[in-house]
Amino acid sequence: MFANTLKPDLNWGALFLRLFLALVLFPHGAQKMLGWFNGFGFEGSMQYFTGQRGLPWIIGFLVIVIEFFGPLALILGVAVRLSAAAIAVVMTGIIVTTFHDHFFMDWFGNQHVEGMEFFLLAIGMAITLVFTGGGAYAVDRLRERQASPAA
């Protein structure tokens, strides 16, 4: 029964990477898209991105869509490489547009925001998924098996 669960070709590491990345990102996407978890919802988030941050509307729209649907795709294992690449781009964009004067956490209490460690970690996880794919129990994996001839 458990013999197949330990097969190296299942890539359990990728499964856990995508599930935990989705777990930490989904609430942020739900804040922006739906207003859950004390978020502003779609309209409020778009106003923030285009007004306060001065981003073009298409960038704000894509950030919301990627942060909401990206984690859902990761959970299901659908378009994992594409979703992970998009998430890495969003996290990189957050670093580039937000963190000008500081890098790590507020060790001395003189920063007005926290550091970028979370975003760096998310980028690392996402890039790993771009290279590995979704791993075990991913819809992508089932589609790959159906597309390839039986050995």
Short mmCIF file of N, CA and C in Angstrom, two decimals:
data_model
loop_
_atom_site.label_atom_id
_atom_site.label_comp_id
_atom_site.label_asym_id
_atom_site.label_seq_id
_atom_site.Cartn_x
_atom_site.Cartn_y
_atom_site.Cartn_z
N MET A 1 0.81 -1.20 0.00
CA MET A 1 0.00 0.00 0.00
C MET A 1 0.86 1.26 0.00
N PHE A 2 1.91 1.29 0.82
CA PHE A 2 2.74 2.48 0.92
C PHE A 2 3.94 2.45 -0.03
N ALA A 3 4.12 1.37 -0.74
CA ALA A 3 5.29 1.25 -1.63
C ALA A 3 5.31 2.36 -2.67
N ASN A 4 4.17 2.68 -3.25
CA ASN A 4 4.13 3.72 -4.28
C ASN A 4 4.30 5.12 -3.72
N THR A 5 3.99 5.34 -2.46
CA THR A 5 4.11 6.69 -1.90
C THR A 5 5.55 7.12 -1.73
N LEU A 6 6.48 6.19 -1.66
CA LEU A 6 7.88 6.53 -1.48
C LEU A 6 8.68 6.52 -2.77
N LYS A 7 8.02 6.32 -3.90
CA LYS A 7 8.72 6.31 -5.18
C LYS A 7 9.26 7.71 -5.45
N PRO A 8 10.54 7.81 -5.84
CA PRO A 8 11.12 9.13 -6.05
C PRO A 8 10.48 9.92 -7.18
N ASP A 9 9.88 9.25 -8.16
CA ASP A 9 9.30 9.99 -9.28
C ASP A 9 8.02 10.74 -8.91
N LEU A 10 7.48 10.51 -7.73
CA LEU A 10 6.30 11.26 -7.31
C LEU A 10 6.64 12.68 -6.89
N ASN A 11 7.86 12.94 -6.48
CA ASN A 11 8.34 14.26 -6.09
C ASN A 11 7.45 14.90 -5.02
N TRP A 12 7.52 14.34 -3.84
CA TRP A 12 6.74 14.85 -2.71
C TRP A 12 7.20 16.24 -2.30
N GLY A 13 8.47 16.54 -2.51
CA GLY A 13 8.97 17.87 -2.16
C GLY A 13 8.23 18.96 -2.91
N ALA A 14 8.02 18.76 -4.20
CA ALA A 14 7.29 19.74 -5.01
C ALA A 14 5.85 19.87 -4.55
N LEU A 15 5.24 18.77 -4.16
CA LEU A 15 3.87 18.82 -3.63
C LEU A 15 3.80 19.73 -2.41
N PHE A 16 4.71 19.52 -1.46
CA PHE A 16 4.68 20.33 -0.25
C PHE A 16 5.05 21.78 -0.53
N LEU A 17 5.98 22.01 -1.44
CA LEU A 17 6.32 23.39 -1.82
C LEU A 17 5.09 24.12 -2.35
N ARG A 18 4.39 23.48 -3.29
CA ARG A 18 3.25 24.18 -3.90
C ARG A 18 2.10 24.36 -2.92
N LEU A 19 1.87 23.38 -2.04
CA LEU A 19 0.77 23.53 -1.07
C LEU A 19 1.07 24.61 -0.04
N PHE A 20 2.30 24.65 0.46
CA PHE A 20 2.61 25.66 1.47
C PHE A 20 2.75 27.05 0.87
N LEU A 21 3.26 27.16 -0.35
CA LEU A 21 3.28 28.46 -1.01
C LEU A 21 1.86 28.96 -1.22
N ALA A 22 0.98 28.07 -1.65
CA ALA A 22 -0.43 28.44 -1.83
C ALA A 22 -1.07 28.82 -0.51
N LEU A 23 -0.76 28.09 0.54
CA LEU A 23 -1.33 28.36 1.86
C LEU A 23 -1.00 29.76 2.35
N VAL A 24 0.23 30.21 2.15
CA VAL A 24 0.59 31.54 2.65
C VAL A 24 0.19 32.66 1.69
N LEU A 25 0.05 32.37 0.40
CA LEU A 25 -0.31 33.42 -0.54
C LEU A 25 -1.81 33.61 -0.72
N PHE A 26 -2.58 32.55 -0.59
CA PHE A 26 -4.02 32.66 -0.86
C PHE A 26 -4.71 33.73 -0.02
N PRO A 27 -4.46 33.83 1.28
CA PRO A 27 -5.14 34.88 2.05
C PRO A 27 -4.86 36.29 1.51
N HIS A 28 -3.66 36.53 1.01
CA HIS A 28 -3.33 37.84 0.45
C HIS A 28 -4.12 38.09 -0.84
N GLY A 29 -4.23 37.06 -1.66
CA GLY A 29 -5.03 37.19 -2.87
C GLY A 29 -6.51 37.36 -2.56
N ALA A 30 -7.00 36.64 -1.55
CA ALA A 30 -8.41 36.76 -1.15
C ALA A 30 -8.70 38.14 -0.57
N GLN A 31 -7.74 38.73 0.11
CA GLN A 31 -7.92 40.11 0.59
C GLN A 31 -8.13 41.05 -0.59
N LYS A 32 -7.30 40.89 -1.60
CA LYS A 32 -7.35 41.80 -2.74
C LYS A 32 -8.55 41.53 -3.65
N MET A 33 -8.89 40.29 -3.86
CA MET A 33 -9.97 39.96 -4.80
C MET A 33 -11.35 40.04 -4.15
N LEU A 34 -11.48 39.48 -2.94
CA LEU A 34 -12.80 39.31 -2.33
C LEU A 34 -13.04 40.17 -1.09
N GLY A 35 -12.00 40.78 -0.57
CA GLY A 35 -12.15 41.55 0.66
C GLY A 35 -12.15 40.69 1.91
N TRP A 36 -11.78 39.42 1.79
CA TRP A 36 -11.71 38.55 2.96
C TRP A 36 -10.53 38.96 3.83
N PHE A 37 -10.53 38.51 5.07
CA PHE A 37 -9.42 38.74 6.00
C PHE A 37 -9.10 40.23 6.14
N ASN A 38 -10.14 41.05 6.25
CA ASN A 38 -10.01 42.50 6.40
C ASN A 38 -9.35 43.17 5.20
N GLY A 39 -9.51 42.59 4.02
CA GLY A 39 -8.93 43.18 2.82
C GLY A 39 -9.84 44.25 2.23
N PHE A 40 -9.35 44.90 1.18
CA PHE A 40 -10.09 45.99 0.54
C PHE A 40 -10.97 45.51 -0.61
N GLY A 41 -10.86 44.27 -1.01
CA GLY A 41 -11.61 43.78 -2.15
C GLY A 41 -11.01 44.27 -3.45
N PHE A 42 -11.63 43.89 -4.55
CA PHE A 42 -11.08 44.19 -5.87
C PHE A 42 -11.00 45.70 -6.12
N GLU A 43 -12.11 46.41 -5.91
CA GLU A 43 -12.12 47.84 -6.21
C GLU A 43 -11.15 48.61 -5.33
N GLY A 44 -11.15 48.31 -4.04
CA GLY A 44 -10.25 49.00 -3.12
C GLY A 44 -8.79 48.71 -3.44
N SER A 45 -8.50 47.48 -3.80
CA SER A 45 -7.13 47.12 -4.15
C SER A 45 -6.70 47.81 -5.44
N MET A 46 -7.60 47.87 -6.41
CA MET A 46 -7.27 48.57 -7.66
C MET A 46 -7.03 50.06 -7.40
N GLN A 47 -7.84 50.66 -6.53
CA GLN A 47 -7.63 52.07 -6.19
C GLN A 47 -6.27 52.27 -5.52
N TYR A 48 -5.91 51.34 -4.64
CA TYR A 48 -4.61 51.43 -3.97
C TYR A 48 -3.47 51.32 -4.98
N PHE A 49 -3.54 50.31 -5.85
CA PHE A 49 -2.45 50.10 -6.81
C PHE A 49 -2.32 51.27 -7.79
N THR A 50 -3.44 51.75 -8.32
CA THR A 50 -3.38 52.81 -9.32
C THR A 50 -3.24 54.19 -8.70
N GLY A 51 -3.82 54.39 -7.52
CA GLY A 51 -3.75 55.70 -6.86
C GLY A 51 -2.51 55.88 -6.03
N GLN A 52 -2.46 55.21 -4.89
CA GLN A 52 -1.33 55.37 -3.97
C GLN A 52 -0.01 54.88 -4.53
N ARG A 53 -0.01 53.73 -5.18
CA ARG A 53 1.24 53.17 -5.68
C ARG A 53 1.59 53.69 -7.08
N GLY A 54 0.62 54.25 -7.79
CA GLY A 54 0.88 54.81 -9.11
C GLY A 54 1.18 53.78 -10.19
N LEU A 55 0.67 52.57 -10.01
CA LEU A 55 0.90 51.52 -11.00
C LEU A 55 -0.15 51.60 -12.11
N PRO A 56 0.20 51.20 -13.33
CA PRO A 56 -0.81 51.11 -14.39
C PRO A 56 -1.90 50.11 -13.99
N TRP A 57 -3.11 50.35 -14.46
CA TRP A 57 -4.24 49.50 -14.04
C TRP A 57 -4.00 48.04 -14.40
N ILE A 58 -3.35 47.77 -15.53
CA ILE A 58 -3.13 46.38 -15.93
C ILE A 58 -2.21 45.66 -14.94
N ILE A 59 -1.24 46.35 -14.39
CA ILE A 59 -0.35 45.75 -13.40
C ILE A 59 -1.13 45.43 -12.13
N GLY A 60 -1.93 46.38 -11.66
CA GLY A 60 -2.76 46.13 -10.48
C GLY A 60 -3.71 44.96 -10.69
N PHE A 61 -4.34 44.93 -11.86
CA PHE A 61 -5.25 43.84 -12.19
C PHE A 61 -4.53 42.50 -12.18
N LEU A 62 -3.36 42.44 -12.83
CA LEU A 62 -2.61 41.19 -12.89
C LEU A 62 -2.13 40.74 -11.52
N VAL A 63 -1.72 41.67 -10.67
CA VAL A 63 -1.29 41.31 -9.31
C VAL A 63 -2.44 40.64 -8.57
N ILE A 64 -3.63 41.23 -8.64
CA ILE A 64 -4.79 40.67 -7.95
C ILE A 64 -5.13 39.29 -8.50
N VAL A 65 -5.18 39.17 -9.81
CA VAL A 65 -5.52 37.89 -10.45
C VAL A 65 -4.49 36.81 -10.10
N ILE A 66 -3.21 37.16 -10.18
CA ILE A 66 -2.15 36.18 -9.90
C ILE A 66 -2.16 35.78 -8.44
N GLU A 67 -2.31 36.75 -7.52
CA GLU A 67 -2.29 36.41 -6.09
C GLU A 67 -3.53 35.62 -5.67
N PHE A 68 -4.63 35.74 -6.40
CA PHE A 68 -5.83 34.99 -6.04
C PHE A 68 -5.88 33.63 -6.74
N PHE A 69 -5.74 33.63 -8.06
CA PHE A 69 -5.88 32.38 -8.81
C PHE A 69 -4.60 31.54 -8.82
N GLY A 70 -3.44 32.17 -8.66
CA GLY A 70 -2.18 31.43 -8.62
C GLY A 70 -2.15 30.38 -7.52
N PRO A 71 -2.46 30.75 -6.27
CA PRO A 71 -2.49 29.75 -5.21
C PRO A 71 -3.53 28.65 -5.45
N LEU A 72 -4.67 28.99 -6.01
CA LEU A 72 -5.68 27.97 -6.31
C LEU A 72 -5.15 26.98 -7.34
N ALA A 73 -4.46 27.50 -8.35
CA ALA A 73 -3.85 26.61 -9.35
C ALA A 73 -2.78 25.73 -8.73
N LEU A 74 -2.00 26.29 -7.80
CA LEU A 74 -0.97 25.50 -7.13
C LEU A 74 -1.59 24.38 -6.30
N ILE A 75 -2.67 24.68 -5.60
CA ILE A 75 -3.33 23.66 -4.78
C ILE A 75 -3.78 22.49 -5.65
N LEU A 76 -4.37 22.81 -6.79
CA LEU A 76 -4.86 21.76 -7.69
C LEU A 76 -3.75 21.13 -8.52
N GLY A 77 -2.65 21.82 -8.64
CA GLY A 77 -1.57 21.32 -9.48
C GLY A 77 -1.83 21.56 -10.95
N VAL A 78 -2.52 22.65 -11.26
CA VAL A 78 -2.86 23.01 -12.64
C VAL A 78 -1.97 24.17 -13.08
N ALA A 79 -1.32 24.02 -14.22
CA ALA A 79 -0.43 25.07 -14.74
C ALA A 79 0.55 25.54 -13.67
N VAL A 80 1.16 24.59 -12.99
CA VAL A 80 2.03 24.89 -11.85
C VAL A 80 3.21 25.76 -12.26
N ARG A 81 3.87 25.39 -13.34
CA ARG A 81 5.06 26.16 -13.75
C ARG A 81 4.68 27.59 -14.13
N LEU A 82 3.61 27.77 -14.86
CA LEU A 82 3.15 29.10 -15.24
C LEU A 82 2.73 29.91 -14.02
N SER A 83 1.94 29.30 -13.14
CA SER A 83 1.48 29.99 -11.93
C SER A 83 2.66 30.38 -11.04
N ALA A 84 3.60 29.46 -10.88
CA ALA A 84 4.77 29.74 -10.04
C ALA A 84 5.61 30.86 -10.64
N ALA A 85 5.79 30.86 -11.95
CA ALA A 85 6.55 31.93 -12.60
C ALA A 85 5.86 33.27 -12.40
N ALA A 86 4.55 33.30 -12.55
CA ALA A 86 3.80 34.54 -12.35
C ALA A 86 3.91 35.03 -10.91
N ILE A 87 3.84 34.11 -9.96
CA ILE A 87 3.98 34.47 -8.54
C ILE A 87 5.37 35.04 -8.28
N ALA A 88 6.40 34.43 -8.86
CA ALA A 88 7.76 34.93 -8.69
C ALA A 88 7.89 36.35 -9.24
N VAL A 89 7.25 36.62 -10.37
CA VAL A 89 7.29 37.97 -10.95
C VAL A 89 6.59 38.97 -10.03
N VAL A 90 5.43 38.61 -9.50
CA VAL A 90 4.72 39.50 -8.58
C VAL A 90 5.55 39.79 -7.34
N MET A 91 6.13 38.75 -6.75
CA MET A 91 6.94 38.94 -5.54
C MET A 91 8.17 39.81 -5.83
N THR A 92 8.77 39.63 -7.00
CA THR A 92 9.90 40.46 -7.40
C THR A 92 9.45 41.91 -7.58
N GLY A 93 8.28 42.09 -8.19
CA GLY A 93 7.73 43.43 -8.35
C GLY A 93 7.48 44.12 -7.02
N ILE A 94 7.01 43.37 -6.04
CA ILE A 94 6.79 43.95 -4.71
C ILE A 94 8.11 44.43 -4.12
N ILE A 95 9.15 43.62 -4.26
CA ILE A 95 10.46 44.02 -3.73
C ILE A 95 10.95 45.28 -4.44
N VAL A 96 10.86 45.31 -5.76
CA VAL A 96 11.38 46.43 -6.54
C VAL A 96 10.63 47.72 -6.24
N THR A 97 9.32 47.63 -6.06
CA THR A 97 8.52 48.85 -5.86
C THR A 97 8.36 49.27 -4.41
N THR A 98 8.76 48.43 -3.47
CA THR A 98 8.48 48.72 -2.06
C THR A 98 9.71 48.88 -1.20
N PHE A 99 10.72 48.08 -1.41
CA PHE A 99 11.85 48.02 -0.48
C PHE A 99 13.05 48.77 -1.03
N HIS A 100 13.10 50.07 -0.75
CA HIS A 100 14.20 50.89 -1.26
C HIS A 100 15.31 51.09 -0.23
N ASP A 101 14.95 51.18 1.04
CA ASP A 101 15.91 51.58 2.06
C ASP A 101 16.27 50.50 3.06
N HIS A 102 15.72 49.33 2.95
CA HIS A 102 15.97 48.31 3.96
C HIS A 102 15.90 46.92 3.32
N PHE A 103 16.47 45.98 4.02
CA PHE A 103 16.53 44.62 3.49
C PHE A 103 15.91 43.63 4.46
N PHE A 104 16.50 43.50 5.62
CA PHE A 104 16.02 42.50 6.56
C PHE A 104 15.00 43.07 7.53
N MET A 105 14.63 42.26 8.49
CA MET A 105 13.60 42.65 9.46
C MET A 105 14.03 43.87 10.27
N ASP A 106 13.09 44.43 10.94
CA ASP A 106 13.28 45.65 11.73
C ASP A 106 13.96 45.32 13.06
N TRP A 107 15.24 44.99 13.00
CA TRP A 107 15.97 44.56 14.19
C TRP A 107 16.07 45.66 15.23
N PHE A 108 16.17 46.91 14.80
CA PHE A 108 16.44 48.00 15.74
C PHE A 108 15.25 48.92 15.94
N GLY A 109 14.10 48.58 15.36
CA GLY A 109 12.89 49.35 15.58
C GLY A 109 12.85 50.68 14.88
N ASN A 110 13.66 50.88 13.85
CA ASN A 110 13.66 52.17 13.17
C ASN A 110 13.12 52.12 11.73
N GLN A 111 12.64 50.97 11.29
CA GLN A 111 12.02 50.87 9.97
C GLN A 111 10.52 51.01 10.11
N HIS A 112 9.91 51.60 9.09
CA HIS A 112 8.45 51.76 9.12
C HIS A 112 7.72 50.52 8.60
N VAL A 113 8.44 49.60 7.99
CA VAL A 113 7.84 48.34 7.52
C VAL A 113 8.82 47.21 7.79
N GLU A 114 8.34 46.00 7.64
CA GLU A 114 9.21 44.83 7.80
C GLU A 114 10.06 44.66 6.55
N GLY A 115 10.93 43.68 6.58
CA GLY A 115 11.84 43.44 5.47
C GLY A 115 11.23 42.59 4.37
N MET A 116 12.09 42.18 3.47
CA MET A 116 11.63 41.47 2.29
C MET A 116 11.85 39.97 2.35
N GLU A 117 12.15 39.42 3.53
CA GLU A 117 12.44 37.99 3.62
C GLU A 117 11.29 37.12 3.10
N PHE A 118 10.06 37.48 3.45
CA PHE A 118 8.90 36.71 3.00
C PHE A 118 8.87 36.62 1.49
N PHE A 119 9.11 37.74 0.84
CA PHE A 119 9.03 37.79 -0.62
C PHE A 119 10.18 37.00 -1.25
N LEU A 120 11.37 37.08 -0.65
CA LEU A 120 12.50 36.29 -1.14
C LEU A 120 12.22 34.80 -1.00
N LEU A 121 11.64 34.41 0.12
CA LEU A 121 11.30 33.00 0.32
C LEU A 121 10.26 32.54 -0.69
N ALA A 122 9.24 33.36 -0.93
CA ALA A 122 8.21 33.02 -1.91
C ALA A 122 8.81 32.91 -3.31
N ILE A 123 9.74 33.81 -3.64
CA ILE A 123 10.40 33.75 -4.95
C ILE A 123 11.18 32.44 -5.08
N GLY A 124 11.93 32.09 -4.05
CA GLY A 124 12.70 30.84 -4.08
C GLY A 124 11.81 29.62 -4.24
N MET A 125 10.70 29.59 -3.51
CA MET A 125 9.77 28.46 -3.62
C MET A 125 9.17 28.41 -5.02
N ALA A 126 8.77 29.58 -5.53
CA ALA A 126 8.13 29.62 -6.85
C ALA A 126 9.10 29.21 -7.95
N ILE A 127 10.33 29.71 -7.90
CA ILE A 127 11.31 29.34 -8.93
C ILE A 127 11.60 27.84 -8.88
N THR A 128 11.66 27.29 -7.69
CA THR A 128 11.86 25.84 -7.57
C THR A 128 10.74 25.09 -8.27
N LEU A 129 9.50 25.56 -8.09
CA LEU A 129 8.36 24.90 -8.75
C LEU A 129 8.40 25.07 -10.27
N VAL A 130 8.95 26.18 -10.74
CA VAL A 130 9.10 26.35 -12.19
C VAL A 130 9.99 25.23 -12.74
N PHE A 131 11.04 24.88 -12.01
CA PHE A 131 11.96 23.84 -12.48
C PHE A 131 11.44 22.43 -12.23
N THR A 132 10.76 22.21 -11.11
CA THR A 132 10.35 20.84 -10.75
C THR A 132 8.97 20.46 -11.26
N GLY A 133 8.11 21.43 -11.47
CA GLY A 133 6.72 21.13 -11.74
C GLY A 133 5.99 20.86 -10.44
N GLY A 134 4.76 20.41 -10.54
CA GLY A 134 3.89 20.28 -9.37
C GLY A 134 4.14 19.09 -8.48
N GLY A 135 4.83 18.08 -8.97
CA GLY A 135 5.10 16.91 -8.13
C GLY A 135 3.88 16.01 -7.99
N ALA A 136 3.83 15.30 -6.88
CA ALA A 136 2.78 14.31 -6.63
C ALA A 136 1.40 14.96 -6.56
N TYR A 137 0.42 14.22 -7.01
CA TYR A 137 -0.99 14.62 -6.92
C TYR A 137 -1.27 15.97 -7.57
N ALA A 138 -0.68 16.19 -8.72
CA ALA A 138 -0.93 17.40 -9.50
C ALA A 138 -1.70 17.03 -10.76
N VAL A 139 -2.67 17.86 -11.12
CA VAL A 139 -3.42 17.63 -12.36
C VAL A 139 -2.46 17.65 -13.55
N ASP A 140 -1.47 18.54 -13.52
CA ASP A 140 -0.48 18.58 -14.60
C ASP A 140 0.18 17.22 -14.80
N ARG A 141 0.48 16.56 -13.72
CA ARG A 141 1.15 15.25 -13.77
C ARG A 141 0.25 14.22 -14.46
N LEU A 142 -1.04 14.27 -14.16
CA LEU A 142 -1.99 13.35 -14.81
C LEU A 142 -2.06 13.61 -16.30
N ARG A 143 -2.07 14.89 -16.68
CA ARG A 143 -2.13 15.24 -18.10
C ARG A 143 -0.86 14.79 -18.82
N GLU A 144 0.30 14.93 -18.15
CA GLU A 144 1.56 14.49 -18.76
C GLU A 144 1.54 12.98 -18.99
N ARG A 145 1.03 12.24 -18.02
CA ARG A 145 0.96 10.78 -18.16
C ARG A 145 0.04 10.37 -19.29
N GLN A 146 -1.10 11.07 -19.43
CA GLN A 146 -2.04 10.74 -20.50
C GLN A 146 -1.47 11.09 -21.87
N ALA A 147 -0.66 12.14 -21.92
CA ALA A 147 -0.10 12.58 -23.19
C ALA A 147 1.06 11.70 -23.65
N SER A 148 1.80 11.12 -22.71
CA SER A 148 2.95 10.29 -23.09
C SER A 148 2.52 8.84 -23.28
N PRO A 149 3.12 8.18 -24.26
CA PRO A 149 2.77 6.77 -24.49
C PRO A 149 3.25 5.90 -23.33
N ALA A 150 2.52 4.84 -23.07
CA ALA A 150 2.87 3.93 -21.97
C ALA A 150 4.19 3.24 -22.27
N ALA A 151 4.99 3.12 -21.22
CA ALA A 151 6.31 2.49 -21.39
C ALA A 151 6.21 1.00 -21.20
#
